[in-house]
Structure formats: C-alpha cells, structure tokens
Amino acid sequence: MIELFSLKGKTALITGGSQGIGRAITLAFAEMGAKTIVINFRSSVEKAIQTKADAEKFGAKVLLWQFDLANANVKEAWTSFADENNCHADILVANASAQPRGVLDDICACDVVETMSVNVRSTIELIQAVIPVMKNRKWGRILNIGSVNQVRPSKQLPVYASSKAALINLVKNFATTLAPFGITVNNLAPGVIGTARNDKVLSDEAFKNDIESKIPLGKIGEPVDCAGTALLLCSDAGRYITGADYFVDGGFSLFM
C-alpha cells in the first residue's frame, strides 16, 4: 500500500498552496515523496516561503509561483512558468478561491466577476494548460477543492456557493472526457475548517457553538483533515476513482 500512496517522481501544482488546506496538502505531498511541488500564491509571501521551507525538509524541490488567478492570462502564465522551470504538472490541485461574504442585497458585480474568474475560469484554464503533458504521459490527477456550500449554501456566501456548485458539474464533465488518457478528475469538498479565512467568524463563540451543534462529529475540522483524501485522489491509490465528490465535513452535508 505504501507504493500506491507514494508520489515519488511526480510534480504537483497546488494553487493557494501557501496556507490553510493548500499548505496541508503541500506538506502531505512532500512527505509522500513528490519530486517537485509548485506553490501558487497571490500575496502571502512570508507564508509561501515558510511552507516552501517546511516542505523541503521532506526532500521535495519546491517552487513558488506568485500569480493572481483573477488575471486573464492564467493558461499562458502557467505554461510559461512550467517551460522556464521544467515543472510540467502530473498533478493539479485547484485549491485557491475567492470568497466574498454578504447576503443577496450586498452582492456587487465586482464580487461576481472576481469569484467566478478565480474559482471557475482559472480552474478551467489550468486544466487546459496541464492536460497536454498528462495525456502524453498517460497519467494525471486533477483535484478540485470544492465546498460543503455546493450542497448546503450559506446565505452569507451566495456567489461563492454558486461557483463551487458549478465546479462539481465541471468535474463530472471533464472526468468522462479525460478518462481515456489515464487522467482522473475529482472533487474534495471541505466543511467548516479552521483556516485563517474562517478565523473571524469562528471567533464568535455563539456562532461556533451553533455550527458545531450541526456537525455530527461535533467539531470544526483542521486543514490536515483534508490532506489524506487529497493524497488518495492524487496517487495510484485512487487510480480507479474519477468524477467523484468527497465530503470532508464531519457529516455537515448530511443534514440540509
């Protein structure tokens, strides 16, 4: 089983890989022998450098790709970076996302444009960019990081929830398209995870207690809770899984 979960010789691109769930996946992949890991990040330089250093302790080569996925030239930017650094991806983890908060009356056009651009358009473009090499190698893993909001949308996150629902549809679509080439496409949907993004809302004890009362396992998850499932879906251990939607949410999605 160790060999099935090994990522020896593989190159992974992890968007939003400097912190939170992305960082946990980066470290897991490094520990399991990934040859090269590319951490995409937008602005958290210090966190990216720290994650790079921590991942390198496992022997992985780690490259930092500072690029805002809201930009229009995602496909071209990645292809150029991969060519220059000889780091064409065997594995793509589309983890980065925009998450504007606000109820229906608060939604503005800029929120819609940025969220759909970062969460949906950039994911499509990155998949387009990585699949030529994956097809040639007849092996590839594409993992989208969705959200429990795709089935249990929060009133505070209508645009974000909509983008995540769109992505699971794309995962199922692309899974059938890419299966003949040995490429799997799956979705990992976290529930409420204790990341920096959620620090503010979870600092409200009443809110936190209310959320935990709705989670069958009774507690907020940690970023590392997502790493094992990501490893399964991005290694040979998950070679017979594609088009799947895995919830890592403590059972939160079971009760609508």
Steps between C-alpha positions, in 0.01 A plus 500: 500500500790739562590490132141574397496817711852605398543809282862423419606666176182708470468875455203676660355847452298612803318832470464691823761262635664730754243480779197318636383193311747569219792498742382173660481335158840640402664350808321166455616473138856589600500239775375238255790557265389750237803600294388859437223710648399837359326722754281760336414798718378855454640724775605310815873492423611419856255210530608367160867510598424324830295227331776454243758456776281255689430292188867492403579325829345190343737523205265649242603771259260790559440788260299812576269637232363837608209565270147636549254256345256786444724607211388427147810311383499201737563234236784690336657596833514141625630362171776761498594428864500124443716531189752727671528280809448157341216426740210381286241361738397139544259617770285813517328594825269794434470627855515881479169684511334835554233511771310830529258515790162670488131425462305548177468878532876533556608332177680726257613432145867510600444215749335288233771567243792432737348190657403335175833597346714358781285202592370385162676661203853459635432135584386431146804678357743315726346168403538597135862589567602180681319232301730489192791372711272269701366352177851437371595328826167312509473590869352800673310608807274803515346581837263787555445628851130567525293578810213372707334820374447333163216300660436697818535864392545766765285812464820695565682338207262489202754576228767272648249216541385542141857481371565179692181344364617587149834333561357164602310498172825566314675223693241246388515628144878501471532161672335325207695705246842425652453144624624340174837671554560363850405830661265506799295805599345520845358742755581531871241702687612624843253599766575762765879494536705704745695715253597866504205572272262380771681646802272803527166321488620215722624748761133557580444225759121500453540456124764230542289308750200518269701368205654219702155396619409437134809290427445131590863460609451805719804711416663730248740324265871568455684550168686171544164319500483569126852386420441124521211508256700723266785249509262213421356681199838617368694175527475155348292401801216691336564385145149352468320807633387776265208740486456455875398757761649437845369695800748559781259678730436297812159410357385861466362437149269222622246738647353760265 
